[in-house]
Amino acid sequence: MAHGIRRVRPLLGQIGGPALVALLAVATGRYLAAQSPAFEPVTDATLLNPSPNDWLNYRRTLDGWGYSPLDQINTQNVNQLQLVWSWALAPGISQATPLVYKGVMYIPDGGGTGILALNAVTGDLLWDFHKEFEPASKELSLLDPSRRRTRNIAIFGDRIYWATDDAHLIALNAQTGAVIWDRTMADFRQGFRVSSGPIVVRGKIVSGMAGCDRFKKDPCFISAYDAQTGQLAWKTSTIARPGEPGGDTWGDVPLIQRAGGDAWIPGSYDPRLNLIYWATSQAKPFTRFQRGTDGAALYTNSVLALDPDSGRIVWHRQLLPGETHDQDEVFENILVDHRGRASLFKMGKLGILWEIDRESGKFMASHDAGYQSLVDVDKAGTVTHRPDALPKPGVKLSFCPSQGGFKNWHAMAYHPTTQAFYIPMFIHCSELTYFDGGIDRTEGGGGMGRNTGGRMRPHPKSPDSLGELWAVDVTGKELWRHKTRTPMTSAALTTGGGLVVAGDWDRNLYILDAATGRSLFHMRMPNGVQGFPITYAVNGRQYLAVPVATLDAGGRASVPLLLTPDRKRPPTNTNGVFVFALPPSALPTR
């Protein structure tokens, strides 16, 4: 019990049948638990072909689409949506993705403090699990409790898997919340942390790692664990080591000073090719002159294709070689087949939609949203930093976007009917001055590098709109742009009813026609729409779950207070999940 008391409240009943109550004693805690032999374990086959009624993965399916085929709520009736239940989440940063399986919702609590199980029809609490965290040292500011978050969890077998802020992987009984096992993935005292959760591939729980800005003997990595036992199956470094392929791209920088390559957004999986696709973030410190590199610094800002059995890197595609402005490409990988080829699409902070051949890693195309001022990309995919945009020590630099990016963790979604992506964006620019020196190059040193300023400003191409939902198809053809006064702060969701769902800082929930961008439903929420909206169905009724929250990172929390002073949000913490459905009178008759 080195990491404190794990508190689990009782499962009060199982949807669809009575519960047999048993008293369990585990370690120093007691769990009042309901045993239900009717629980149907989630298998690999289930994850690859989930019921439309469920939301079993970070983006529902392992191809990363963020799409549900449910169509009871559609373009003709969405204006009749009504709130049916809600649940408040704990204070702190909340960027939650709910999971739903057979009428039960599992959701990370606010502040990355625990996991809740709720009746997905009524909102009744079934169980909650919370853990106590050991205090971090004052030097590890990013491990401050106020910065904790958990974006997603995973379900497999009869278990919920939670990768905690302090780099533990915990398996919980899905029916009771009782701890089955608890494994340490990395030592949080070295700065390691986890802000997003795992995915499940071929019986393995696969997780990325963050907190890779400090100099360590063992740099950042992606790792996999046996779902049954929690034993480590493999561990793959996201930093090319001296003497290994790609190691020379760091020049003569010693391994202990090769920082970055965080893999803090969940990956995707292609069962036909049997490859996991995971992306990495930028090198650290942020600028080349601060970290002493001129080369590509592999495997930062790359897509890695991994063998799920061994973790071997089958191929890599670096999108921003030698990045030098804190513009990372770590975000979701969406797997789409079109024009007879298997492609991977993604977008990073620069607002460039990349297409990569997912069999070979070959560059296929790029489509620029038209706002960034830092790089040029030619037809072969070669990226060149514009000379006037390169940071120089002590010289103020103005560039677009800021370090927070146009596109951040707020995932885009794909719709198979329109063959388009729906991308939540924050359109803005920044002024920043980077400084040389002041970096401790011993173990435990490093960090992001010294800079000052960071004054953000509206983009000259979008002076009155900080937010945008951009709809663009697989060929780069723009369908429409939905402008918003404040930044988009949620992920996007698409549905078989022809809808796209997203929200902004200013408490606006938007449901739009995926084909035209026409607004079909609009509602002001208690706070900013933040997290990952999902949809699911129970007993023939479709529901829409929308998380809201107060805090964010990447400037989306604070910047609107300065740039849009005419817009206000409640000063108190308002984290929660709000669930909507059509009224009974609007439901189809059976």
XYZ file of C-alpha atoms in Angstrom:
590
model
C 0.000 0.000 0.000
C 2.932 2.332 -0.659
C 0.774 4.609 -2.758
C -1.936 5.227 -0.196
C -5.402 3.892 0.446
C -7.396 2.844 -2.593
C -11.022 3.617 -1.855
C -13.764 1.742 -3.679
C -17.438 2.368 -3.127
C -19.969 -0.380 -3.713
C -21.485 -1.497 -6.953
C -25.140 -1.007 -6.142
C -26.562 -3.202 -8.854
C -25.936 -4.488 -12.342
C -28.105 -3.194 -15.153
C -30.392 -5.854 -16.488
C -30.517 -8.130 -13.441
C -30.120 -8.517 -9.656
C -26.734 -8.453 -7.982
C -25.301 -10.886 -5.473
C -23.594 -8.832 -2.784
C -20.394 -10.063 -1.223
C -17.984 -8.522 1.205
C -14.380 -8.556 0.062
C -11.330 -7.634 2.097
C -8.353 -6.486 0.032
C -5.198 -5.198 1.758
C -6.350 -2.593 4.319
C -9.544 -1.622 2.512
C -12.935 -3.282 2.363
C -15.043 -3.446 -0.751
C -18.763 -3.991 -0.776
C -19.087 -5.584 -4.195
C -21.708 -7.060 -6.436
C -20.862 -10.276 -8.227
C -22.630 -10.767 -11.531
C -21.817 -13.895 -13.515
C -23.639 -12.339 -16.484
C -20.756 -9.939 -17.221
C -19.578 -10.638 -20.772
C -15.799 -10.144 -21.082
C -14.493 -7.767 -23.726
C -12.271 -9.640 -26.191
C -9.843 -8.613 -28.901
C -12.569 -9.444 -31.420
C -14.980 -7.170 -29.550
C -12.532 -4.271 -29.686
C -11.963 -4.772 -33.411
C -15.695 -4.915 -34.171
C -17.558 -3.258 -31.292
C -21.309 -3.071 -31.051
C -22.614 0.298 -32.278
C -24.261 0.564 -28.855
C -20.925 0.729 -27.033
C -17.928 3.055 -26.884
C -15.038 0.751 -25.967
C -11.912 2.666 -26.933
C -10.470 6.154 -26.698
C -11.877 6.947 -30.191
C -14.451 4.107 -30.083
C -12.553 1.982 -32.622
C -8.851 1.196 -32.894
C -8.629 2.980 -36.251
C -9.042 6.275 -34.405
C -12.085 7.564 -36.304
C -14.074 9.029 -33.400
C -17.181 7.918 -35.316
C -20.301 6.042 -34.224
C -22.712 4.443 -36.740
C -25.684 5.168 -34.471
C -28.307 7.187 -36.352
C -31.380 7.448 -34.136
C -30.300 11.036 -33.447
C -29.947 12.603 -36.883
C -30.094 15.809 -38.892
C -33.911 15.753 -38.861
C -34.514 15.404 -35.111
C -31.364 16.519 -33.280
C -33.048 19.825 -32.424
C -35.310 17.850 -30.039
C -32.462 16.662 -27.778
C -33.109 16.901 -24.050
C -30.862 16.516 -21.017
C -31.598 13.208 -19.276
C -28.901 13.089 -16.574
C -25.608 14.584 -15.452
C -22.805 13.867 -13.002
C -20.320 16.255 -11.416
C -16.633 15.350 -11.636
C -13.940 16.191 -9.098
C -12.041 19.510 -9.298
C -8.877 19.824 -11.346
C -8.024 19.429 -15.005
C -10.655 17.305 -16.715
C -10.298 16.157 -20.337
C -12.250 12.952 -19.991
C -13.271 10.281 -22.477
C -16.170 8.180 -21.177
C -16.306 4.484 -22.082
C -19.664 2.677 -22.278
C -20.150 -1.081 -22.240
C -23.554 -2.760 -21.974
C -25.224 0.094 -20.175
C -22.382 1.070 -17.824
C -20.328 4.240 -18.251
C -16.734 4.286 -16.983
C -15.159 7.727 -16.788
C -11.979 9.289 -15.341
C -12.745 11.621 -12.457
C -11.544 15.216 -12.487
C -7.939 15.958 -11.668
C -6.848 12.446 -12.642
C -7.884 11.275 -9.186
C -9.884 8.148 -9.905
C -12.375 6.192 -11.990
C -16.174 6.183 -11.758
C -18.711 3.634 -12.947
C -22.177 5.046 -13.643
C -25.462 3.635 -14.838
C -25.445 4.971 -18.411
C -29.244 5.319 -18.475
C -29.914 6.961 -15.109
C -26.548 8.402 -14.047
C -26.597 6.494 -10.759
C -23.168 5.818 -9.256
C -22.271 2.122 -9.290
C -18.754 2.356 -7.882
C -15.841 4.743 -7.612
C -12.151 4.070 -7.171
C -9.711 6.748 -6.030
C -6.087 6.563 -5.045
C -3.805 8.742 -2.980
C -0.628 10.008 -4.609
C 2.781 10.406 -3.053
C 3.873 14.033 -3.072
C 6.267 15.044 -5.837
C 9.310 17.213 -5.222
C 8.971 20.953 -5.766
C 11.442 20.732 -8.643
C 9.023 18.594 -10.661
C 6.479 21.328 -11.328
C 4.676 19.339 -14.033
C 3.852 16.706 -11.419
C 2.057 19.245 -9.265
C -1.326 17.774 -8.249
C -3.121 20.718 -9.851
C -1.780 19.576 -13.239
C -2.937 15.945 -13.007
C -5.347 14.616 -15.605
C -6.498 11.355 -17.166
C -7.889 11.613 -20.675
C -8.876 8.010 -21.239
C -8.989 4.524 -19.804
C -9.267 1.079 -21.420
C -11.521 -1.944 -21.005
C -10.603 -5.580 -21.694
C -11.832 -8.864 -20.302
C -13.659 -7.970 -17.115
C -11.231 -5.183 -16.232
C -10.765 -1.443 -16.497
C -7.172 -0.291 -17.044
C -6.021 3.069 -15.717
C -2.599 4.598 -16.405
C -2.192 7.070 -13.556
C -0.442 10.410 -13.412
C 2.369 8.893 -11.337
C 3.131 6.289 -14.037
C 1.331 3.295 -12.557
C -0.856 0.927 -14.556
C -3.789 -0.332 -12.493
C -6.252 -3.091 -13.401
C -9.670 -2.751 -11.757
C -12.537 -5.216 -11.658
C -15.098 -3.690 -14.039
C -18.013 -4.817 -11.865
C -16.717 -3.733 -8.475
C -13.807 -1.342 -8.884
C -11.581 -3.594 -6.774
C -7.853 -3.530 -7.557
C -6.636 -6.678 -9.340
C -3.064 -5.541 -9.816
C -0.947 -2.380 -9.770
C 2.281 -2.120 -11.798
C 4.876 0.654 -11.855
C 5.661 1.682 -15.446
C 8.304 4.283 -14.535
C 9.606 6.237 -11.548
C 7.565 9.418 -11.261
C 10.346 10.924 -9.129
C 12.353 11.213 -12.348
C 9.571 13.310 -13.855
C 7.736 10.540 -15.724
C 3.968 10.921 -15.812
C 0.969 9.699 -17.827
C -1.806 12.057 -18.919
C -3.582 9.821 -21.447
C -4.479 6.170 -21.137
C -3.667 2.918 -22.917
C -5.122 0.968 -25.804
C -5.534 -2.816 -25.895
C -4.004 -4.853 -28.732
C -3.780 -8.659 -28.885
C -4.157 -9.097 -25.157
C -1.606 -6.417 -24.305
C -2.164 -3.100 -22.591
C -0.087 -0.581 -24.553
C 0.754 2.808 -23.065
C 2.796 5.825 -23.978
C 4.768 7.930 -21.519
C 5.103 11.657 -20.837
C 7.320 13.708 -18.549
C 10.318 13.201 -20.812
C 11.769 16.698 -20.587
C 14.283 15.843 -17.854
C 17.639 14.227 -18.587
C 17.599 10.545 -17.632
C 19.768 7.499 -18.215
C 16.702 5.728 -19.612
C 14.814 8.143 -21.909
C 11.187 8.103 -22.995
C 9.399 4.988 -24.247
C 6.231 3.145 -25.237
C 5.538 -0.072 -23.354
C 3.147 -3.043 -23.328
C 1.913 -5.232 -20.468
C 0.190 -8.581 -20.251
C -3.498 -7.874 -19.641
C -3.868 -10.753 -17.203
C -0.767 -10.376 -15.063
C 0.474 -6.854 -15.698
C 3.938 -8.165 -16.507
C 6.022 -6.088 -18.915
C 5.888 -7.556 -22.433
C 8.090 -5.037 -24.239
C 9.474 -1.526 -24.005
C 10.486 0.588 -27.015
C 12.575 3.728 -26.690
C 11.269 6.776 -28.555
C 14.770 8.264 -28.547
C 17.373 6.906 -30.978
C 20.402 5.869 -28.961
C 24.066 6.340 -29.876
C 25.287 3.507 -32.083
C 21.753 2.447 -33.047
C 19.816 3.310 -36.234
C 18.992 7.010 -36.155
C 21.343 7.652 -33.258
C 23.597 9.901 -35.339
C 20.693 12.338 -35.935
C 21.400 13.766 -32.474
C 25.012 14.508 -33.364
C 27.383 14.069 -30.424
C 24.737 14.735 -27.764
C 25.128 11.962 -25.139
C 22.176 9.693 -24.436
C 21.478 11.189 -21.027
C 20.857 14.584 -22.691
C 18.543 13.232 -25.405
C 15.191 14.319 -24.004
C 11.678 14.534 -25.376
C 9.896 12.077 -27.622
C 6.951 11.913 -25.222
C 4.201 9.592 -26.481
C 1.314 11.094 -24.542
C -1.607 10.479 -26.938
C -2.972 6.929 -27.466
C -2.125 5.041 -30.639
C -4.134 3.159 -33.278
C -4.025 -0.394 -34.593
C -4.428 -2.040 -38.018
C -5.266 -5.761 -37.604
C -4.671 -6.551 -41.296
C -1.117 -5.231 -41.209
C -0.764 -6.139 -37.529
C 0.836 -2.794 -36.747
C 0.373 -0.332 -33.910
C 0.781 3.325 -34.877
C 2.003 5.648 -32.150
C 3.300 9.196 -32.514
C 5.856 11.131 -30.513
C 6.324 14.749 -29.501
C 9.158 17.227 -29.960
C 12.731 17.075 -28.658
C 13.597 18.929 -25.460
C 14.728 21.574 -24.711
C 12.523 23.107 -27.376
C 15.017 24.955 -29.578
C 17.990 23.514 -31.431
C 20.554 25.865 -29.909
C 19.316 25.053 -26.401
C 19.647 21.299 -26.836
C 22.773 21.389 -29.031
C 21.383 19.569 -32.082
C 21.324 20.453 -35.774
C 19.962 17.167 -37.088
C 16.594 15.434 -37.119
C 16.782 14.149 -33.503
C 14.959 10.866 -34.105
C 12.453 9.558 -33.119
C 10.914 12.843 -32.049
C 7.899 14.247 -33.928
C 7.511 10.913 -35.695
C 4.903 8.296 -36.420
C 6.177 4.876 -35.349
C 4.766 1.633 -36.752
C 5.301 -1.011 -34.062
C 5.074 -4.798 -34.039
C 2.498 -5.486 -31.282
C 4.229 -8.712 -30.229
C 7.741 -7.338 -29.781
C 7.506 -3.538 -29.881
C 10.002 -3.472 -32.755
C 9.880 -0.314 -34.880
C 8.876 -1.589 -38.340
C 9.055 1.870 -39.891
C 9.073 5.497 -38.850
C 8.079 8.732 -40.552
C 9.391 11.924 -39.014
C 7.090 14.840 -39.826
C 9.080 17.773 -38.419
C 12.826 16.973 -38.477
C 14.886 19.179 -36.187
C 11.804 20.957 -34.817
C 12.710 24.120 -32.932
C 9.500 25.940 -31.811
C 7.696 23.397 -29.557
C 5.441 22.337 -32.448
C 4.752 18.657 -31.923
C 2.955 15.990 -33.970
C 2.123 13.559 -31.176
C -1.626 13.531 -31.737
C -4.092 10.865 -32.876
C -3.496 8.657 -35.937
C -6.590 8.026 -38.072
C -6.497 4.977 -40.348
C -8.502 5.352 -43.562
C -8.507 3.325 -46.784
C -9.151 5.346 -49.938
C -8.173 5.303 -53.587
C -6.965 1.745 -53.178
C -4.378 2.542 -50.529
C -4.103 2.166 -46.784
C -3.416 5.606 -45.353
C -2.762 7.190 -41.986
C -3.911 10.773 -41.437
C -2.933 13.100 -38.625
C -2.552 16.752 -37.736
C -0.236 18.453 -35.262
C 0.117 21.933 -33.849
C 0.990 23.534 -37.194
C -2.398 22.737 -38.696
C -0.995 20.557 -41.483
C -3.033 17.462 -42.340
C -0.542 14.720 -43.211
C -1.261 11.563 -45.193
C 1.168 8.636 -44.823
C 1.082 5.180 -46.378
C 0.589 2.971 -43.357
C 2.199 -0.106 -44.942
C 5.506 1.587 -45.740
C 5.545 4.919 -43.928
C 5.933 6.730 -47.240
C 4.785 10.345 -47.408
C 1.656 10.688 -49.563
C 0.368 14.253 -49.159
C 0.028 17.281 -46.909
C -2.753 19.833 -46.687
C -2.092 23.086 -44.849
C -4.981 24.859 -43.098
C -3.313 28.090 -44.189
C -2.389 29.690 -40.879
C 1.129 28.573 -39.897
C 4.212 30.740 -40.544
C 7.085 28.390 -39.691
C 7.737 25.771 -42.386
C 7.353 24.918 -46.050
C 6.503 21.404 -47.252
C 7.274 20.356 -50.824
C 5.497 17.697 -52.908
C 7.899 15.016 -51.665
C 7.109 15.825 -48.047
C 10.409 17.532 -47.295
C 9.963 20.066 -44.512
C 12.085 23.225 -44.485
C 11.992 25.766 -41.683
C 11.687 29.297 -43.009
C 14.981 31.124 -42.270
C 13.300 34.198 -40.784
C 11.331 31.963 -38.393
C 14.313 30.241 -36.742
C 14.832 31.226 -33.090
C 17.989 33.125 -32.167
C 19.187 33.584 -28.584
C 17.722 36.702 -26.997
C 15.855 37.817 -30.124
C 12.075 38.264 -29.975
C 10.311 36.055 -32.502
C 6.742 36.397 -33.725
C 5.187 33.246 -35.165
C 1.948 31.381 -35.758
C 0.806 29.330 -33.929
C 2.016 29.736 -30.365
C 3.550 26.819 -28.495
C -0.005 25.631 -27.750
C -0.631 25.034 -31.439
C -3.613 25.372 -33.743
C -4.417 21.706 -33.093
C -3.677 20.064 -29.758
C -5.042 17.058 -27.824
C -8.596 17.885 -28.942
C -8.955 14.979 -31.355
C -10.344 15.308 -34.848
C -12.936 12.822 -36.119
C -13.558 11.136 -39.467
C -16.909 10.521 -41.178
C -17.035 7.671 -43.739
C -19.960 9.158 -45.707
C -18.372 12.555 -46.332
C -14.864 11.020 -46.258
C -13.879 14.099 -44.315
C -12.086 15.033 -41.105
C -13.547 17.470 -38.580
C -10.771 19.290 -36.786
C -11.168 21.506 -33.670
C -8.703 24.406 -33.811
C -7.395 27.424 -31.886
C -6.341 30.143 -34.349
C -3.769 32.505 -32.844
C -0.147 33.670 -32.890
C 2.560 34.449 -30.343
C 5.682 36.469 -29.574
C 8.453 34.694 -27.712
C 12.116 35.165 -26.857
C 14.326 32.101 -26.362
C 17.551 32.261 -24.335
C 20.698 30.171 -24.409
C 22.387 28.782 -21.323
C 20.967 28.089 -17.902
C 20.375 24.404 -18.637
C 21.683 21.854 -16.156
C 23.121 19.107 -18.356
C 23.476 16.525 -15.597
C 21.025 13.747 -14.744
C 17.753 15.300 -13.583
C 18.479 18.551 -15.406
C 17.213 19.649 -18.777
C 13.658 20.850 -19.042
C 11.923 22.881 -21.718
C 14.588 25.570 -22.075
C 14.494 29.229 -21.087
C 12.097 31.593 -22.800
C 10.060 34.644 -21.934
C 7.197 36.618 -23.327
C 4.716 34.281 -24.913
C 2.343 37.144 -25.639
C -0.475 35.657 -27.672
C -2.517 37.587 -30.201
C -5.282 36.949 -32.710
C -4.267 35.649 -36.117
C -4.384 38.326 -38.827
C -6.398 35.958 -41.036
C -8.938 35.378 -38.272
C -9.009 38.551 -36.145
C -12.465 38.001 -34.662
C -12.453 34.209 -34.293
C -10.051 32.290 -32.070
C -11.859 29.018 -32.762
C -12.611 26.993 -35.844
C -13.982 23.576 -36.737
C -12.404 22.754 -40.099
C -14.006 20.134 -42.340
C -11.613 18.813 -44.980
C -11.787 15.584 -46.968
C -9.132 12.936 -47.600
C -7.981 14.719 -50.776
C -7.499 18.044 -49.006
C -10.701 19.566 -50.362
C -12.322 21.885 -47.882
C -15.990 21.244 -47.121
C -16.572 24.127 -44.717
C -15.239 26.094 -41.765
C -17.285 26.820 -38.658
C -15.834 29.885 -36.921
C -16.214 30.551 -33.192
C -15.332 33.587 -31.119
C -13.362 31.533 -28.585
C -11.167 28.426 -29.079
C -12.605 24.992 -29.731
C -11.896 23.061 -26.533
C -13.373 19.607 -27.129
C -12.596 16.704 -29.382
C -14.910 16.141 -32.345
C -17.458 13.331 -32.642
C -19.146 12.144 -35.858
C -22.203 9.907 -36.134
C -24.181 7.832 -38.598
C -26.972 10.376 -38.252
C -24.909 12.778 -40.357
C -23.767 14.831 -37.372
C -20.560 16.328 -36.035
C -20.392 17.343 -32.350
C -17.888 19.724 -30.734
C -17.742 22.612 -28.279
C -15.823 25.729 -27.336
C -14.387 27.670 -24.396
C -17.445 29.925 -24.271
C -19.708 27.049 -23.095
C -21.209 26.428 -26.535
C -22.145 22.883 -27.519
C -22.501 22.686 -31.303
C -24.080 19.904 -33.312
C -23.641 20.519 -37.033
C -24.606 18.878 -40.283
C -21.446 16.976 -41.263
C -22.033 17.601 -44.959
C -22.836 21.313 -44.905
C -21.682 22.700 -41.550
C -25.185 24.014 -40.863
C -25.898 24.429 -37.155
C -28.646 22.041 -36.052
C -28.415 22.202 -32.246
C -26.811 24.728 -29.940
C -26.790 24.842 -26.162
C -24.906 26.834 -23.534
C -23.347 24.424 -21.035
C -22.368 25.127 -17.393
C -18.747 25.568 -18.472
C -16.479 25.084 -21.454
C -17.124 21.953 -23.505
C -13.898 20.098 -22.803
C -13.017 16.453 -23.263
C -14.268 13.815 -25.680
C -17.997 13.692 -26.532
C -19.296 10.181 -27.219
C -22.564 8.516 -28.186
C -23.985 5.128 -27.200
C -27.275 3.249 -26.989
C -29.060 1.233 -24.290
C -32.344 -0.634 -24.799
C -32.888 0.956 -28.192
C -32.358 4.570 -27.096
C -29.341 6.597 -28.267
C -27.551 8.922 -25.848
C -25.005 11.701 -26.329
C -22.503 12.278 -23.478
C -20.698 15.623 -23.358
C -17.963 16.408 -20.787
C -17.497 19.990 -19.563
C -14.662 21.420 -17.494
C -12.959 24.546 -16.212
C -9.245 24.024 -16.716
C -7.157 23.278 -19.779
C -3.571 23.572 -20.944
C -1.946 24.981 -24.076
C -3.300 28.496 -23.514
C -6.903 27.548 -24.146
C -7.798 28.294 -20.533
C -6.147 31.682 -20.074
C -5.838 33.256 -23.521
C -9.555 33.897 -24.119
C -9.645 35.889 -20.874
C -7.180 38.303 -22.512
C -8.172 38.213 -26.181
C -11.935 37.951 -25.797
C -12.700 39.927 -22.617
C -16.319 40.197 -23.748
C -16.703 36.457 -23.020
C -16.909 35.131 -19.469
C -16.872 31.705 -17.827
C -17.900 30.786 -14.277
C -14.965 31.303 -11.888
C -15.727 28.145 -9.915
C -14.758 24.626 -10.925
C -17.533 23.046 -12.958
C -16.415 19.652 -14.186
C -19.020 17.141 -15.213
C -20.585 14.957 -17.851
C -23.980 15.805 -19.368
C -26.032 13.178 -21.169
C -28.707 13.946 -23.766
C -31.302 11.887 -25.645
C -34.416 12.369 -27.727
C -37.668 12.572 -25.755
C -39.728 9.361 -25.701
C -42.249 10.931 -28.062
C -39.545 11.342 -30.722
C -38.258 7.771 -30.524
C -39.181 5.364 -33.317
C -41.917 2.888 -32.445
C -40.880 -0.726 -32.122
